[in-house]
Coordinates of C-alpha atoms in Angstrom, one line a residue:
M1261 CA -1.8 -1.5 22.5
K1262 CA -1.3 2.2 22.4
I1263 CA 0.7 3.9 19.5
T1264 CA 1.3 7.5 18.4
L1265 CA 2.3 9.0 15.1
E1266 CA 3.7 12.7 15.4
K1267 CA 2.8 13.2 11.7
A1268 CA -0.1 11.0 10.6
G1269 CA 0.0 12.0 6.8
V1270 CA 2.1 9.1 5.6
F1271 CA -0.1 6.5 7.4
I1272 CA -3.3 8.0 6.3
D1273 CA -2.1 8.2 2.6
A1274 CA -1.2 4.4 2.8
I1275 CA -4.6 3.4 4.4
N1276 CA -6.2 5.5 1.5
I1277 CA -4.3 3.5 -1.2
I1278 CA -4.8 0.1 0.5
S1279 CA -8.5 0.8 0.6
E1280 CA -8.5 0.9 -3.2
L1281 CA -7.7 -2.7 -3.3
V1282 CA -9.4 -4.1 -0.2
S1283 CA -12.4 -3.0 2.0
E1284 CA -11.1 -4.5 5.2
I1285 CA -7.9 -5.2 6.8
R1286 CA -6.0 -7.1 9.6
M1287 CA -3.5 -4.9 11.2
K1288 CA -0.7 -6.8 13.1
F1289 CA 1.4 -5.1 16.0
N1290 CA 4.4 -6.6 17.5
A1291 CA 7.8 -5.6 18.7
D1292 CA 9.0 -5.0 15.3
G1293 CA 6.1 -2.6 14.4
L1294 CA 2.9 -2.6 12.3
K1295 CA 2.4 -5.0 9.4
I1296 CA -0.5 -5.4 6.9
V1297 CA -0.7 -8.2 4.5
A1298 CA -3.9 -8.4 2.3
I1299 CA -5.2 -9.8 -0.9
D1300 CA -7.9 -8.2 -3.1
P1301 CA -11.1 -10.0 -3.7
T1302 CA -10.1 -11.2 -7.1
N1303 CA -6.8 -12.7 -5.7
A1304 CA -5.0 -10.7 -8.5
A1305 CA -3.0 -8.5 -6.1
M1306 CA -1.4 -8.8 -2.7
L1307 CA -0.3 -5.7 -0.8
L1308 CA 2.3 -5.6 2.0
F1309 CA 2.6 -2.6 4.2
K1310 CA 5.1 -2.2 7.1
L1311 CA 5.7 0.6 9.5
P1312 CA 8.6 0.0 12.0
A1313 CA 8.1 0.6 15.6
T1314 CA 10.8 3.5 15.4
A1315 CA 8.6 5.4 13.1
F1316 CA 6.2 6.0 16.2
T1317 CA 6.7 8.5 18.8
H1318 CA 5.1 6.2 21.2
Y1319 CA 5.0 2.5 20.6
E1320 CA 3.3 0.3 23.5
V1321 CA 2.6 -3.3 22.4
G1322 CA 2.6 -6.2 24.7
Q1323 CA 2.2 -9.4 23.1
E1324 CA 1.6 -9.5 19.4
E1325 CA -1.7 -8.1 18.6
A1326 CA -3.9 -8.3 15.4
I1327 CA -7.1 -6.1 14.9
G1328 CA -9.6 -6.2 12.1
I1329 CA -11.0 -2.9 10.7
S1330 CA -13.5 -1.7 8.1
L1331 CA -11.5 0.5 5.8
D1332 CA -14.6 2.6 4.8
D1333 CA -15.0 3.4 8.5
F1334 CA -11.4 4.0 9.2
K1335 CA -10.8 6.3 6.3
Q1336 CA -13.8 8.5 7.3
V1337 CA -12.3 8.8 10.6
L1338 CA -8.7 9.4 9.6
R1339 CA -9.8 12.2 7.2
R1340 CA -10.7 14.3 10.2
G1341 CA -7.1 14.8 11.3
K1342 CA -4.5 14.5 8.5
Q1343 CA -2.2 17.4 9.7
E1344 CA -2.3 16.4 13.5
S1345 CA -0.6 13.6 15.5
L1346 CA -2.5 10.4 15.5
S1347 CA -2.8 8.0 18.4
L1348 CA -4.5 4.5 18.2
E1349 CA -5.4 2.5 21.4
T1350 CA -7.3 -0.8 21.6
K1351 CA -9.6 -1.8 24.4
E1352 CA -11.5 -4.9 24.5
D1353 CA -13.2 -4.8 21.0
K1354 CA -12.8 -1.2 20.2
L1355 CA -10.4 1.1 18.4
Y1356 CA -9.9 4.4 19.9
V1357 CA -8.5 6.9 17.6
Y1358 CA -7.1 10.4 18.9
F1359 CA -6.0 13.4 17.0
G1360 CA -3.8 16.2 18.4
E1361 CA -3.6 16.3 22.1
A1362 CA -6.8 14.2 22.6
K1363 CA -8.8 17.2 21.3
K1364 CA -10.6 14.9 18.8
N1365 CA -11.4 11.3 19.5
F1366 CA -13.4 8.6 17.8
V1367 CA -14.3 5.0 18.8
L1368 CA -14.5 2.3 16.0
S1369 CA -15.8 -1.3 16.7
L1370 CA -13.2 -3.9 15.7
M1371 CA -14.3 -6.8 13.4
D1372 CA -13.5 -10.4 12.9
I1373 CA -11.7 -10.8 9.4
E1374 CA -12.9 -14.1 7.9
G1375 CA -10.5 -16.6 6.3
E1376 CA -7.0 -17.4 7.2
E1377 CA -4.3 -15.0 8.0
R1378 CA -2.2 -13.9 5.0
K1379 CA 1.4 -14.7 5.3
E1380 CA 4.2 -12.6 3.9
P1381 CA 5.5 -14.5 0.8
E1382 CA 9.1 -15.2 0.4
L1383 CA 9.7 -13.8 -3.0
K1384 CA 12.9 -14.0 -5.1
F1385 CA 13.3 -11.6 -7.9
N1386 CA 15.7 -12.0 -10.8
V1387 CA 16.0 -8.2 -11.1
N1388 CA 15.6 -5.2 -8.8
L1389 CA 15.3 -1.7 -10.4
K1390 CA 15.3 1.8 -8.9
I1391 CA 13.6 4.4 -10.8
D1392 CA 12.2 7.9 -10.1
A1393 CA 8.7 7.5 -8.6
S1394 CA 7.2 10.4 -10.4
K1395 CA 8.6 9.3 -13.8
F1396 CA 7.1 5.8 -13.1
Q1397 CA 3.6 7.2 -12.2
E1398 CA 3.7 9.3 -15.5
A1399 CA 4.6 6.3 -17.6
I1400 CA 1.8 4.4 -16.1
E1401 CA -0.6 7.2 -16.8
D1402 CA 0.7 7.6 -20.3
C1403 CA 0.2 3.8 -21.1
S1404 CA -3.2 3.8 -19.6
V1405 CA -4.5 6.4 -22.5
V1406 CA -4.4 3.4 -25.0
S1407 CA -5.0 0.1 -23.2
D1408 CA -6.0 -1.5 -19.9
S1409 CA -2.8 -3.6 -19.5
I1410 CA 0.9 -2.9 -19.8
L1411 CA 4.1 -4.9 -20.8
F1412 CA 7.3 -4.3 -18.9
S1413 CA 10.3 -5.2 -21.1
L1414 CA 13.9 -5.4 -19.8
G1415 CA 16.7 -6.1 -22.2
E1416 CA 19.4 -4.7 -24.4
K1417 CA 17.4 -1.5 -25.1
G1418 CA 16.8 -0.8 -21.4
F1419 CA 13.7 -0.9 -19.3
I1420 CA 10.5 -0.2 -21.6
L1421 CA 6.7 0.1 -20.7
D1422 CA 4.5 -0.6 -23.7
S1423 CA 0.8 -0.7 -24.0
K1424 CA -1.2 -1.5 -27.3
S1425 CA -4.8 -1.8 -28.3
S1426 CA -6.3 -2.5 -31.9
L1427 CA -5.8 1.0 -32.9
H1428 CA -3.3 2.7 -30.7
S1429 CA 0.0 2.1 -28.8
A1430 CA 2.3 3.8 -26.4
S1431 CA 5.8 3.3 -25.3
V1432 CA 8.0 4.9 -22.6
R1433 CA 11.6 4.1 -22.0
L1434 CA 12.4 4.6 -18.3
L1435 CA 15.9 3.3 -18.2
S1436 CA 18.2 3.4 -21.3
E1437 CA 21.0 1.2 -19.8
G1438 CA 21.1 -2.2 -21.3
F1439 CA 20.7 -5.6 -19.5
S1440 CA 21.9 -8.8 -20.7
D1441 CA 18.9 -10.9 -19.6
A1442 CA 15.7 -10.3 -21.5
I1443 CA 12.6 -10.3 -19.2
K1444 CA 9.1 -9.5 -20.1
S1445 CA 6.0 -9.3 -17.9
R1446 CA 2.4 -8.1 -18.4
Y1447 CA 0.2 -6.3 -15.7
S1448 CA -3.1 -4.8 -15.3
L1449 CA -3.0 -1.0 -15.5
D1450 CA -5.7 -0.7 -13.0
Y1451 CA -3.9 -2.4 -10.3
L1452 CA -0.6 -0.4 -11.1
Q1453 CA -2.4 2.8 -11.2
K1454 CA -3.6 2.3 -7.6
M1455 CA -0.2 0.9 -6.4
A1456 CA 1.8 3.6 -8.0
K1457 CA 0.0 6.2 -5.9
A1458 CA 2.1 4.9 -3.0
A1459 CA 5.4 6.0 -4.8

């Protein structure tokens, strides 16, 4: 397997965000592109990251290949070339990382990831919303001031994010448009803060 990204910034940012939830990953490469499916150690959050083959300037993958890597080590290496092109190549049990026109290169040992391979779930959602990413991030931060959990409410008054503690509360309306169905769901702000960085 040998792949190249002309601009590595988006990939590096994604790896940094993923590393806040898990310490090691299995990256799967096939004809469609790169896919990472992982679950955090507490089984509270699943992450799914895809990068299509068309996003790469060079994408040479024979049969499907899955590699395991320590994110602590991978992040340290990726920090050395954020503004440059990035190439990844596997040879036996090693991952070769090249920045620029092979001016910098690193070699990382691959690892066996214990446990069964995570499958991409087939999820069906009752509602899909599109909201401004920066406003969503700000709302998450606003609510984190008063509590460690957040309630998403969708209904006649729109889409509202609420958080409460015994003494304080916060509420942010992200959409004013009313919805006929009333839906409520509570989430951990710790996880949402980490995931919102990807927006």
